[in-house]
Amino acid sequence: MKQDAKVVGFVGLGAMGYPMAGHMARLGGHSCLVWNRSTEKAERHAAEFGSSAVSDLVALAKAEVLLMCLPTSDEDATMAEQLAPHLRKETCLVSCTSGEPSATKRLAASLRERFGVHFMDCPVSGGPKGAAAGSLTCMLGADSDAAAERVMPVIQAFSKKVVRCGPVGAGHAVKAVNNALNVTHLLLGHEGLLALQRFGVDPSVAVDAINGSSGRSLQTEQRLPQEVLSGRFAYGFKLPLMAKDCRIAAKVLEENLPAASLLPAAAKLVQEATREEPEDADYTRVVCHLERRTGTELRAGGSAAVGGAAEPPAAAGAVAGVPCGRKRQRSESEA
Protein backbone atom coordinates (compact mmCIF):
# COMPACT_ATOMS: atom_id res chain seq x y z
CA MET A 1 0.00 0.00 0.00
CA LYS A 2 1.28 3.47 -0.93
CA GLN A 3 2.55 5.42 2.07
CA ASP A 4 0.56 8.56 3.04
CA ALA A 5 -2.00 7.80 0.34
CA LYS A 6 -5.75 8.16 0.71
CA VAL A 7 -7.27 4.69 0.98
CA VAL A 8 -10.20 3.77 -1.24
CA GLY A 9 -11.84 0.42 -1.79
CA PHE A 10 -13.86 -1.55 -4.32
CA VAL A 11 -16.24 -4.48 -3.85
CA GLY A 12 -17.31 -6.62 -6.80
CA LEU A 13 -14.86 -7.25 -9.63
CA GLY A 14 -17.27 -8.21 -12.40
CA ALA A 15 -17.27 -7.18 -16.05
CA MET A 16 -17.68 -3.52 -15.05
CA GLY A 17 -16.10 -3.46 -11.60
CA TYR A 18 -12.80 -5.05 -12.59
CA PRO A 19 -11.69 -2.24 -14.95
CA MET A 20 -13.32 0.49 -12.83
CA ALA A 21 -11.29 -0.61 -9.82
CA GLY A 22 -8.24 -0.74 -12.07
CA HIS A 23 -8.55 2.97 -12.81
CA MET A 24 -8.97 3.67 -9.10
CA ALA A 25 -5.81 1.70 -8.33
CA ARG A 26 -3.84 3.97 -10.66
CA LEU A 27 -5.26 7.18 -9.24
CA GLY A 28 -2.44 9.39 -7.98
CA GLY A 29 -2.23 9.83 -4.21
CA HIS A 30 -4.57 6.90 -3.56
CA SER A 31 -4.24 3.24 -2.59
CA CYS A 32 -7.04 0.90 -3.63
CA LEU A 33 -8.21 -2.15 -1.69
CA VAL A 34 -10.21 -4.72 -3.67
CA TRP A 35 -12.51 -7.51 -2.51
CA ASN A 36 -14.31 -10.13 -4.55
CA ARG A 37 -16.17 -13.32 -3.69
CA SER A 38 -13.38 -15.11 -5.56
CA THR A 39 -10.13 -14.27 -3.78
CA GLU A 40 -8.25 -15.44 -6.85
CA LYS A 41 -9.83 -12.70 -8.95
CA ALA A 42 -8.93 -10.03 -6.40
CA GLU A 43 -5.34 -11.27 -6.37
CA ARG A 44 -5.24 -11.22 -10.18
CA HIS A 45 -6.49 -7.63 -10.07
CA ALA A 46 -3.74 -6.70 -7.62
CA ALA A 47 -1.11 -8.23 -9.89
CA GLU A 48 -2.48 -6.45 -12.96
CA PHE A 49 -3.24 -3.00 -11.56
CA GLY A 50 -1.27 -2.65 -8.33
CA SER A 51 -4.32 -2.70 -6.07
CA SER A 52 -4.25 -4.54 -2.72
CA ALA A 53 -6.38 -7.67 -2.52
CA VAL A 54 -8.15 -8.36 0.76
CA SER A 55 -9.96 -11.54 1.72
CA ASP A 56 -11.66 -10.19 4.83
CA LEU A 57 -14.34 -7.49 4.48
CA VAL A 58 -13.21 -5.95 7.77
CA ALA A 59 -9.95 -4.94 6.06
CA LEU A 60 -11.98 -2.55 3.88
CA ALA A 61 -12.66 -0.41 6.98
CA LYS A 62 -9.43 1.48 6.21
CA ALA A 63 -11.08 3.03 3.14
CA GLU A 64 -12.40 6.59 3.24
CA VAL A 65 -14.41 6.00 0.06
CA LEU A 66 -15.70 2.53 -0.73
CA LEU A 67 -17.45 1.60 -3.98
CA MET A 68 -19.63 -1.45 -4.64
CA CYS A 69 -20.54 -2.81 -8.06
CA LEU A 70 -23.04 -5.60 -7.37
CA PRO A 71 -25.99 -7.05 -9.34
CA THR A 72 -28.99 -5.67 -7.40
CA SER A 73 -30.10 -3.57 -4.44
CA ASP A 74 -30.51 -6.75 -2.39
CA GLU A 75 -26.78 -7.45 -2.67
CA ASP A 76 -26.12 -3.78 -1.90
CA ALA A 77 -28.07 -4.04 1.34
CA THR A 78 -26.48 -7.34 2.39
CA MET A 79 -22.96 -6.07 1.76
CA ALA A 80 -23.62 -2.68 3.39
CA GLU A 81 -24.95 -4.33 6.54
CA GLN A 82 -21.79 -6.45 6.77
CA LEU A 83 -19.47 -3.52 6.16
CA ALA A 84 -21.10 -0.64 8.04
CA PRO A 85 -20.37 -1.77 11.65
CA HIS A 86 -16.65 -1.69 10.81
CA LEU A 87 -16.55 1.62 8.93
CA ARG A 88 -15.57 4.91 10.50
CA LYS A 89 -18.15 7.67 10.75
CA GLU A 90 -18.33 9.87 7.65
CA THR A 91 -17.05 7.05 5.43
CA CYS A 92 -18.59 7.28 1.95
CA LEU A 93 -20.16 4.03 0.71
CA VAL A 94 -21.12 4.28 -2.96
CA SER A 95 -23.34 1.92 -4.94
CA CYS A 96 -22.54 1.61 -8.64
CA THR A 97 -25.31 -0.96 -8.95
CA SER A 98 -28.29 -0.30 -11.18
CA GLY A 99 -30.51 -0.36 -8.14
CA GLU A 100 -33.99 0.47 -6.88
CA PRO A 101 -34.33 4.14 -5.88
CA SER A 102 -36.72 3.56 -2.99
CA ALA A 103 -34.56 0.78 -1.52
CA THR A 104 -31.51 3.01 -1.89
CA LYS A 105 -33.20 5.85 0.01
CA ARG A 106 -34.21 3.53 2.85
CA LEU A 107 -30.74 2.02 3.12
CA ALA A 108 -29.05 5.44 3.09
CA ALA A 109 -31.26 6.74 5.90
CA SER A 110 -30.69 3.60 7.98
CA LEU A 111 -26.90 3.60 7.58
CA ARG A 112 -26.67 7.30 8.35
CA GLU A 113 -28.75 6.99 11.51
CA ARG A 114 -27.09 3.85 12.88
CA PHE A 115 -23.47 4.20 11.79
CA GLY A 116 -22.92 7.76 10.58
CA VAL A 117 -22.00 6.45 7.11
CA HIS A 118 -22.84 8.34 3.89
CA PHE A 119 -24.50 5.97 1.41
CA MET A 120 -24.76 7.26 -2.17
CA ASP A 121 -25.85 5.88 -5.51
CA CYS A 122 -23.67 6.26 -8.57
CA PRO A 123 -24.74 3.90 -11.36
CA VAL A 124 -22.72 4.07 -14.56
CA SER A 125 -23.38 3.91 -18.28
CA GLY A 126 -21.01 2.99 -21.07
CA GLY A 127 -20.67 -0.77 -20.84
CA PRO A 128 -17.52 -2.87 -20.42
CA LYS A 129 -15.71 -0.95 -23.17
CA GLY A 130 -16.41 2.37 -21.44
CA ALA A 131 -15.27 0.92 -18.12
CA ALA A 132 -12.01 -0.27 -19.66
CA ALA A 133 -11.43 3.08 -21.37
CA GLY A 134 -12.33 5.10 -18.27
CA SER A 135 -15.03 6.91 -20.23
CA LEU A 136 -18.19 6.04 -18.29
CA THR A 137 -21.01 8.44 -17.53
CA CYS A 138 -21.87 8.45 -13.82
CA MET A 139 -25.21 9.45 -12.29
CA LEU A 140 -24.63 10.50 -8.70
CA GLY A 141 -27.32 10.70 -6.04
CA ALA A 142 -26.21 12.15 -2.69
CA ASP A 143 -27.82 13.91 0.26
CA SER A 144 -24.60 15.56 1.44
CA ASP A 145 -22.78 18.07 -0.76
CA ALA A 146 -19.58 17.58 1.23
CA ALA A 147 -19.73 13.79 0.83
CA ALA A 148 -20.40 14.16 -2.89
CA GLU A 149 -17.31 16.34 -3.24
CA ARG A 150 -15.20 13.74 -1.41
CA VAL A 151 -16.17 10.92 -3.77
CA MET A 152 -15.89 12.98 -6.95
CA PRO A 153 -12.13 12.51 -7.59
CA VAL A 154 -12.50 8.75 -7.14
CA ILE A 155 -15.47 8.49 -9.49
CA GLN A 156 -13.74 10.66 -12.06
CA ALA A 157 -10.94 8.09 -12.26
CA PHE A 158 -13.12 5.89 -14.48
CA SER A 159 -15.51 8.41 -16.03
CA LYS A 160 -15.66 11.10 -18.68
CA LYS A 161 -18.77 12.69 -17.18
CA VAL A 162 -20.29 12.79 -13.69
CA VAL A 163 -23.78 14.26 -13.27
CA ARG A 164 -25.11 15.09 -9.80
CA CYS A 165 -28.69 13.99 -10.37
CA GLY A 166 -30.12 14.97 -6.98
CA PRO A 167 -30.56 13.38 -3.54
CA VAL A 168 -29.90 9.73 -2.73
CA GLY A 169 -31.87 7.50 -5.10
CA ALA A 170 -31.88 10.02 -7.95
CA GLY A 171 -28.95 8.36 -9.69
CA HIS A 172 -30.65 4.98 -9.64
CA ALA A 173 -33.90 6.48 -10.93
CA VAL A 174 -32.14 8.20 -13.84
CA LYS A 175 -30.15 5.06 -14.69
CA ALA A 176 -33.27 2.89 -14.76
CA VAL A 177 -35.06 5.25 -17.12
CA ASN A 178 -31.89 5.56 -19.22
CA ASN A 179 -31.68 1.79 -19.67
CA ALA A 180 -35.38 1.55 -20.45
CA LEU A 181 -34.88 4.18 -23.14
CA ASN A 182 -31.83 2.29 -24.42
CA VAL A 183 -33.67 -0.97 -25.02
CA THR A 184 -36.81 0.83 -26.23
CA HIS A 185 -34.76 2.61 -28.90
CA LEU A 186 -33.30 -0.76 -29.88
CA LEU A 187 -36.76 -2.34 -30.22
CA LEU A 188 -38.15 0.63 -32.14
CA GLY A 189 -35.21 0.69 -34.55
CA HIS A 190 -35.41 -3.05 -35.07
CA GLU A 191 -39.15 -2.96 -35.72
CA GLY A 192 -38.77 -0.16 -38.26
CA LEU A 193 -35.95 -1.99 -40.06
CA LEU A 194 -37.98 -5.21 -40.16
CA ALA A 195 -40.74 -3.36 -41.98
CA LEU A 196 -38.26 -1.79 -44.41
CA GLN A 197 -36.65 -5.17 -45.05
CA ARG A 198 -40.04 -6.64 -45.94
CA PHE A 199 -40.58 -3.66 -48.23
CA GLY A 200 -37.41 -4.68 -50.06
CA VAL A 201 -34.80 -2.38 -48.50
CA ASP A 202 -31.53 -3.94 -47.38
CA PRO A 203 -31.37 -3.12 -43.61
CA SER A 204 -27.72 -2.09 -43.93
CA VAL A 205 -28.71 0.47 -46.56
CA ALA A 206 -31.61 1.68 -44.41
CA VAL A 207 -29.35 2.10 -41.37
CA ASP A 208 -26.83 4.03 -43.45
CA ALA A 209 -29.55 6.47 -44.51
CA ILE A 210 -31.08 6.79 -41.03
CA ASN A 211 -27.71 7.42 -39.42
CA GLY A 212 -27.29 10.50 -41.59
CA SER A 213 -30.77 11.70 -40.71
CA SER A 214 -32.85 12.84 -37.74
CA GLY A 215 -34.02 9.36 -36.71
CA ARG A 216 -30.55 8.15 -35.72
CA SER A 217 -29.60 7.05 -32.20
CA LEU A 218 -26.88 5.06 -30.46
CA GLN A 219 -28.87 1.95 -31.28
CA THR A 220 -29.01 2.61 -35.03
CA GLU A 221 -25.39 3.76 -35.10
CA GLN A 222 -23.88 0.93 -33.03
CA ARG A 223 -26.06 -1.80 -31.52
CA LEU A 224 -28.16 -2.65 -34.57
CA PRO A 225 -25.31 -2.80 -37.12
CA GLN A 226 -22.67 -4.27 -34.79
CA GLU A 227 -24.76 -6.76 -32.79
CA VAL A 228 -28.04 -7.47 -34.62
CA LEU A 229 -27.41 -7.17 -38.36
CA SER A 230 -24.16 -9.09 -37.85
CA GLY A 231 -25.90 -11.78 -35.77
CA ARG A 232 -23.17 -11.35 -33.13
CA PHE A 233 -25.34 -10.52 -30.09
CA ALA A 234 -22.34 -10.00 -27.80
CA TYR A 235 -22.33 -6.42 -26.54
CA GLY A 236 -21.56 -7.59 -23.00
CA PHE A 237 -24.63 -6.66 -20.92
CA LYS A 238 -26.94 -9.49 -19.91
CA LEU A 239 -30.62 -9.47 -20.84
CA PRO A 240 -31.83 -10.45 -17.32
CA LEU A 241 -30.04 -7.37 -15.92
CA MET A 242 -31.70 -5.18 -18.54
CA ALA A 243 -35.05 -6.72 -17.61
CA LYS A 244 -34.38 -5.88 -13.96
CA ASP A 245 -33.59 -2.26 -14.87
CA CYS A 246 -36.78 -2.05 -16.93
CA ARG A 247 -38.83 -3.31 -13.97
CA ILE A 248 -37.28 -0.57 -11.85
CA ALA A 249 -38.05 2.05 -14.52
CA ALA A 250 -41.63 0.81 -14.78
CA LYS A 251 -42.02 1.24 -11.01
CA VAL A 252 -40.58 4.78 -11.18
CA LEU A 253 -43.13 5.59 -13.88
CA GLU A 254 -46.00 3.94 -12.01
CA GLU A 255 -45.22 5.92 -8.84
CA ASN A 256 -44.57 9.26 -10.52
CA LEU A 257 -46.44 9.22 -13.84
CA PRO A 258 -49.32 6.72 -13.64
CA ALA A 259 -50.62 7.76 -17.07
CA ALA A 260 -47.38 6.63 -18.78
CA SER A 261 -47.93 4.01 -21.48
CA LEU A 262 -44.99 3.89 -23.93
CA LEU A 263 -42.08 2.89 -21.68
CA PRO A 264 -44.21 0.45 -19.67
CA ALA A 265 -45.20 -1.27 -22.93
CA ALA A 266 -41.56 -1.61 -23.93
CA ALA A 267 -40.67 -2.85 -20.44
CA LYS A 268 -43.31 -5.55 -20.80
CA LEU A 269 -41.80 -6.67 -24.12
CA VAL A 270 -38.40 -6.94 -22.45
CA GLN A 271 -39.83 -9.20 -19.72
CA GLU A 272 -41.44 -11.42 -22.34
CA ALA A 273 -38.21 -11.65 -24.33
CA THR A 274 -36.20 -12.47 -21.21
CA ARG A 275 -38.40 -15.47 -20.44
CA GLU A 276 -37.61 -16.86 -23.90
CA GLU A 277 -33.84 -16.47 -23.81
CA PRO A 278 -31.01 -18.24 -21.92
CA GLU A 279 -29.96 -16.67 -18.62
CA ASP A 280 -26.63 -15.56 -20.11
CA ALA A 281 -28.18 -14.00 -23.23
CA ASP A 282 -26.89 -10.60 -24.28
CA TYR A 283 -29.45 -7.81 -23.96
CA THR A 284 -29.37 -7.21 -27.72
CA ARG A 285 -31.13 -10.56 -28.14
CA VAL A 286 -34.28 -8.82 -26.95
CA VAL A 287 -34.99 -8.26 -30.67
CA CYS A 288 -35.30 -12.01 -31.17
CA HIS A 289 -38.72 -11.74 -29.53
CA LEU A 290 -39.88 -9.50 -32.39
CA GLU A 291 -38.28 -11.76 -34.96
CA ARG A 292 -40.11 -14.80 -33.66
CA ARG A 293 -43.40 -12.89 -33.67
CA THR A 294 -42.94 -11.71 -37.25
CA GLY A 295 -41.26 -14.83 -38.60
CA THR A 296 -38.40 -12.79 -40.08
CA GLU A 297 -34.79 -12.30 -39.05
CA LEU A 298 -33.16 -8.91 -39.50
CA ARG A 299 -29.67 -9.46 -40.88
CA ALA A 300 -27.38 -7.61 -43.26
CA GLY A 301 -28.02 -8.45 -46.90
CA GLY A 302 -31.75 -9.16 -46.85
CA SER A 303 -34.41 -11.32 -45.20
CA ALA A 304 -34.45 -14.80 -43.79
CA ALA A 305 -37.40 -16.80 -42.47
CA VAL A 306 -37.30 -17.69 -38.80
CA GLY A 307 -37.69 -21.29 -37.73
CA GLY A 308 -37.93 -22.73 -41.25
CA ALA A 309 -35.57 -24.28 -43.74
CA ALA A 310 -34.34 -20.85 -44.81
CA GLU A 311 -33.08 -20.02 -41.34
CA PRO A 312 -29.34 -19.22 -41.42
CA PRO A 313 -26.98 -20.84 -38.94
CA ALA A 314 -26.40 -19.00 -35.66
CA ALA A 315 -23.58 -16.49 -35.81
CA ALA A 316 -20.39 -17.21 -33.94
CA GLY A 317 -21.25 -14.64 -31.27
CA ALA A 318 -24.82 -15.86 -30.74
CA VAL A 319 -25.79 -17.98 -27.75
CA ALA A 320 -24.82 -21.52 -28.68
CA GLY A 321 -27.75 -23.70 -29.67
CA VAL A 322 -30.35 -20.94 -29.27
CA PRO A 323 -30.82 -19.12 -32.59
CA CYS A 324 -33.45 -16.39 -32.73
CA GLY A 325 -35.88 -18.74 -34.42
CA ARG A 326 -36.40 -20.90 -31.34
CA LYS A 327 -37.57 -20.16 -27.84
CA ARG A 328 -35.49 -21.29 -24.89
CA GLN A 329 -36.74 -24.55 -23.43
CA ARG A 330 -37.61 -24.03 -19.78
CA SER A 331 -36.24 -26.50 -17.24
CA GLU A 332 -38.51 -28.35 -14.81
CA SER A 333 -37.32 -26.08 -12.00
CA GLU A 334 -38.58 -23.02 -13.91
CA ALA A 335 -41.95 -24.50 -14.84
XYZ file of C-alpha atoms in Angstrom:
335
model
C 0.000 0.000 0.000
C 1.283 3.467 -0.926
C 2.552 5.420 2.070
C 0.560 8.557 3.041
C -2.002 7.802 0.336
C -5.751 8.160 0.715
C -7.271 4.692 0.978
C -10.198 3.775 -1.243
C -11.844 0.421 -1.793
C -13.863 -1.548 -4.317
C -16.237 -4.484 -3.849
C -17.312 -6.617 -6.801
C -14.862 -7.251 -9.633
C -17.267 -8.210 -12.402
C -17.270 -7.179 -16.052
C -17.680 -3.523 -15.045
C -16.104 -3.461 -11.598
C -12.803 -5.055 -12.593
C -11.687 -2.243 -14.952
C -13.320 0.487 -12.828
C -11.286 -0.611 -9.823
C -8.240 -0.743 -12.074
C -8.551 2.968 -12.813
C -8.968 3.671 -9.104
C -5.809 1.699 -8.335
C -3.844 3.967 -10.659
C -5.258 7.182 -9.237
C -2.442 9.391 -7.982
C -2.226 9.835 -4.209
C -4.571 6.899 -3.561
C -4.245 3.243 -2.589
C -7.036 0.899 -3.631
C -8.205 -2.152 -1.690
C -10.212 -4.717 -3.673
C -12.510 -7.509 -2.512
C -14.314 -10.127 -4.553
C -16.168 -13.316 -3.694
C -13.382 -15.110 -5.556
C -10.135 -14.270 -3.778
C -8.247 -15.445 -6.850
C -9.831 -12.702 -8.950
C -8.927 -10.032 -6.398
C -5.342 -11.274 -6.370
C -5.245 -11.225 -10.181
C -6.494 -7.630 -10.074
C -3.739 -6.703 -7.624
C -1.108 -8.234 -9.890
C -2.476 -6.450 -12.962
C -3.243 -2.999 -11.563
C -1.272 -2.651 -8.332
C -4.315 -2.700 -6.069
C -4.250 -4.537 -2.720
C -6.378 -7.668 -2.523
C -8.146 -8.356 0.764
C -9.959 -11.539 1.716
C -11.664 -10.186 4.834
C -14.338 -7.494 4.477
C -13.207 -5.951 7.769
C -9.951 -4.941 6.060
C -11.981 -2.550 3.882
C -12.661 -0.414 6.977
C -9.434 1.479 6.206
C -11.080 3.026 3.141
C -12.399 6.594 3.240
C -14.405 5.998 0.062
C -15.700 2.529 -0.726
C -17.453 1.603 -3.976
C -19.627 -1.446 -4.637
C -20.540 -2.814 -8.056
C -23.042 -5.596 -7.368
C -25.994 -7.050 -9.343
C -28.986 -5.674 -7.402
C -30.096 -3.567 -4.444
C -30.511 -6.753 -2.387
C -26.779 -7.449 -2.667
C -26.119 -3.779 -1.895
C -28.066 -4.039 1.341
C -26.482 -7.335 2.391
C -22.959 -6.069 1.758
C -23.615 -2.679 3.393
C -24.950 -4.327 6.544
C -21.788 -6.453 6.769
C -19.469 -3.516 6.157
C -21.101 -0.639 8.043
C -20.366 -1.774 11.648
C -16.649 -1.692 10.807
C -16.552 1.616 8.928
C -15.567 4.906 10.501
C -18.147 7.673 10.748
C -18.333 9.872 7.646
C -17.052 7.047 5.429
C -18.588 7.278 1.953
C -20.155 4.033 0.712
C -21.119 4.282 -2.959
C -23.345 1.923 -4.940
C -22.538 1.612 -8.642
C -25.308 -0.964 -8.953
C -28.295 -0.295 -11.184
C -30.514 -0.359 -8.135
C -33.993 0.467 -6.880
C -34.334 4.140 -5.882
C -36.723 3.561 -2.990
C -34.560 0.782 -1.523
C -31.511 3.013 -1.889
C -33.200 5.850 0.015
C -34.214 3.534 2.851
C -30.742 2.019 3.123
C -29.046 5.441 3.087
C -31.261 6.736 5.902
C -30.690 3.602 7.976
C -26.902 3.600 7.578
C -26.665 7.305 8.349
C -28.751 6.987 11.506
C -27.093 3.847 12.878
C -23.473 4.196 11.788
C -22.918 7.762 10.585
C -22.002 6.454 7.108
C -22.844 8.337 3.894
C -24.505 5.971 1.408
C -24.759 7.257 -2.167
C -25.851 5.876 -5.509
C -23.665 6.256 -8.573
C -24.745 3.904 -11.361
C -22.724 4.069 -14.557
C -23.381 3.913 -18.284
C -21.006 2.988 -21.073
C -20.667 -0.770 -20.835
C -17.518 -2.866 -20.422
C -15.709 -0.948 -23.167
C -16.408 2.366 -21.438
C -15.267 0.921 -18.118
C -12.009 -0.275 -19.661
C -11.430 3.076 -21.366
C -12.326 5.100 -18.270
C -15.034 6.906 -20.232
C -18.189 6.035 -18.292
C -21.010 8.441 -17.529
C -21.874 8.447 -13.820
C -25.208 9.446 -12.288
C -24.635 10.499 -8.700
C -27.322 10.698 -6.043
C -26.212 12.148 -2.690
C -27.822 13.910 0.263
C -24.600 15.561 1.438
C -22.782 18.074 -0.758
C -19.580 17.581 1.231
C -19.726 13.795 0.829
C -20.398 14.156 -2.888
C -17.310 16.344 -3.236
C -15.196 13.738 -1.414
C -16.168 10.915 -3.769
C -15.894 12.977 -6.954
C -12.133 12.509 -7.592
C -12.505 8.751 -7.141
C -15.472 8.486 -9.493
C -13.743 10.656 -12.065
C -10.943 8.088 -12.259
C -13.119 5.891 -14.481
C -15.511 8.407 -16.034
C -15.658 11.103 -18.679
C -18.771 12.689 -17.178
C -20.294 12.789 -13.690
C -23.783 14.256 -13.275
C -25.110 15.093 -9.802
C -28.693 13.990 -10.369
C -30.122 14.972 -6.976
C -30.556 13.382 -3.538
C -29.901 9.734 -2.732
C -31.873 7.503 -5.105
C -31.883 10.020 -7.949
C -28.947 8.361 -9.687
C -30.648 4.980 -9.637
C -33.896 6.476 -10.932
C -32.145 8.198 -13.841
C -30.147 5.060 -14.687
C -33.265 2.888 -14.765
C -35.062 5.252 -17.120
C -31.893 5.557 -19.223
C -31.679 1.795 -19.669
C -35.381 1.546 -20.447
C -34.882 4.181 -23.144
C -31.827 2.289 -24.419
C -33.668 -0.966 -25.021
C -36.809 0.829 -26.232
C -34.762 2.614 -28.902
C -33.300 -0.762 -29.882
C -36.756 -2.336 -30.220
C -38.150 0.634 -32.144
C -35.214 0.692 -34.547
C -35.411 -3.053 -35.071
C -39.151 -2.962 -35.723
C -38.769 -0.164 -38.263
C -35.952 -1.989 -40.064
C -37.977 -5.214 -40.160
C -40.739 -3.356 -41.979
C -38.264 -1.792 -44.406
C -36.649 -5.173 -45.050
C -40.043 -6.637 -45.944
C -40.585 -3.657 -48.233
C -37.408 -4.682 -50.058
C -34.800 -2.383 -48.503
C -31.527 -3.937 -47.382
C -31.373 -3.123 -43.614
C -27.716 -2.095 -43.925
C -28.708 0.468 -46.558
C -31.605 1.682 -44.413
C -29.353 2.099 -41.371
C -26.834 4.032 -43.453
C -29.554 6.469 -44.514
C -31.082 6.785 -41.031
C -27.710 7.424 -39.425
C -27.293 10.500 -41.594
C -30.770 11.702 -40.707
C -32.850 12.836 -37.736
C -34.016 9.361 -36.708
C -30.555 8.153 -35.717
C -29.599 7.053 -32.202
C -26.879 5.064 -30.457
C -28.875 1.954 -31.276
C -29.007 2.608 -35.030
C -25.391 3.756 -35.097
C -23.877 0.934 -33.031
C -26.057 -1.797 -31.520
C -28.157 -2.646 -34.567
C -25.308 -2.801 -37.116
C -22.673 -4.267 -34.794
C -24.764 -6.755 -32.794
C -28.042 -7.470 -34.623
C -27.412 -7.175 -38.362
C -24.162 -9.093 -37.847
C -25.903 -11.783 -35.772
C -23.169 -11.346 -33.126
C -25.345 -10.518 -30.089
C -22.345 -10.005 -27.803
C -22.329 -6.417 -26.537
C -21.563 -7.590 -22.999
C -24.635 -6.660 -20.917
C -26.944 -9.491 -19.911
C -30.619 -9.466 -20.836
C -31.835 -10.448 -17.322
C -30.044 -7.372 -15.922
C -31.703 -5.176 -18.542
C -35.054 -6.720 -17.612
C -34.376 -5.876 -13.962
C -33.594 -2.261 -14.874
C -36.785 -2.052 -16.929
C -38.830 -3.311 -13.974
C -37.277 -0.574 -11.850
C -38.047 2.046 -14.520
C -41.629 0.809 -14.778
C -42.017 1.240 -11.014
C -40.581 4.775 -11.183
C -43.128 5.595 -13.882
C -45.998 3.945 -12.007
C -45.224 5.922 -8.845
C -44.566 9.263 -10.521
C -46.444 9.217 -13.837
C -49.324 6.723 -13.640
C -50.621 7.759 -17.070
C -47.383 6.633 -18.784
C -47.928 4.015 -21.482
C -44.986 3.892 -23.929
C -42.077 2.888 -21.680
C -44.213 0.455 -19.673
C -45.205 -1.270 -22.928
C -41.555 -1.606 -23.929
C -40.667 -2.853 -20.441
C -43.314 -5.550 -20.797
C -41.803 -6.674 -24.117
C -38.398 -6.937 -22.446
C -39.825 -9.196 -19.718
C -41.445 -11.416 -22.345
C -38.215 -11.651 -24.327
C -36.196 -12.471 -21.208
C -38.399 -15.470 -20.442
C -37.613 -16.860 -23.900
C -33.835 -16.468 -23.806
C -31.012 -18.236 -21.924
C -29.963 -16.671 -18.621
C -26.628 -15.561 -20.106
C -28.179 -13.997 -23.228
C -26.892 -10.596 -24.280
C -29.451 -7.806 -23.963
C -29.370 -7.205 -27.719
C -31.125 -10.560 -28.143
C -34.281 -8.816 -26.946
C -34.986 -8.256 -30.669
C -35.300 -12.010 -31.173
C -38.717 -11.742 -29.534
C -39.881 -9.500 -32.388
C -38.276 -11.761 -34.964
C -40.111 -14.801 -33.659
C -43.400 -12.890 -33.665
C -42.937 -11.712 -37.248
C -41.257 -14.831 -38.605
C -38.397 -12.789 -40.084
C -34.791 -12.298 -39.050
C -33.162 -8.914 -39.499
C -29.674 -9.465 -40.880
C -27.379 -7.610 -43.260
C -28.023 -8.445 -46.899
C -31.752 -9.157 -46.854
C -34.405 -11.324 -45.205
C -34.451 -14.797 -43.789
C -37.396 -16.797 -42.469
C -37.304 -17.690 -38.799
C -37.687 -21.287 -37.733
C -37.934 -22.730 -41.253
C -35.565 -24.276 -43.743
C -34.344 -20.854 -44.812
C -33.076 -20.015 -41.340
C -29.342 -19.217 -41.418
C -26.976 -20.843 -38.936
C -26.405 -18.996 -35.661
C -23.581 -16.490 -35.814
C -20.386 -17.207 -33.936
C -21.247 -14.639 -31.272
C -24.818 -15.857 -30.739
C -25.785 -17.982 -27.754
C -24.815 -21.523 -28.676
C -27.752 -23.698 -29.671
C -30.352 -20.944 -29.274
C -30.825 -19.118 -32.591
C -33.452 -16.391 -32.732
C -35.881 -18.735 -34.415
C -36.396 -20.901 -31.343
C -37.570 -20.157 -27.840
C -35.493 -21.286 -24.894
C -36.736 -24.552 -23.428
C -37.612 -24.034 -19.784
C -36.239 -26.499 -17.240
C -38.506 -28.350 -14.810
C -37.319 -26.083 -11.995
C -38.576 -23.023 -13.912
C -41.948 -24.500 -14.842
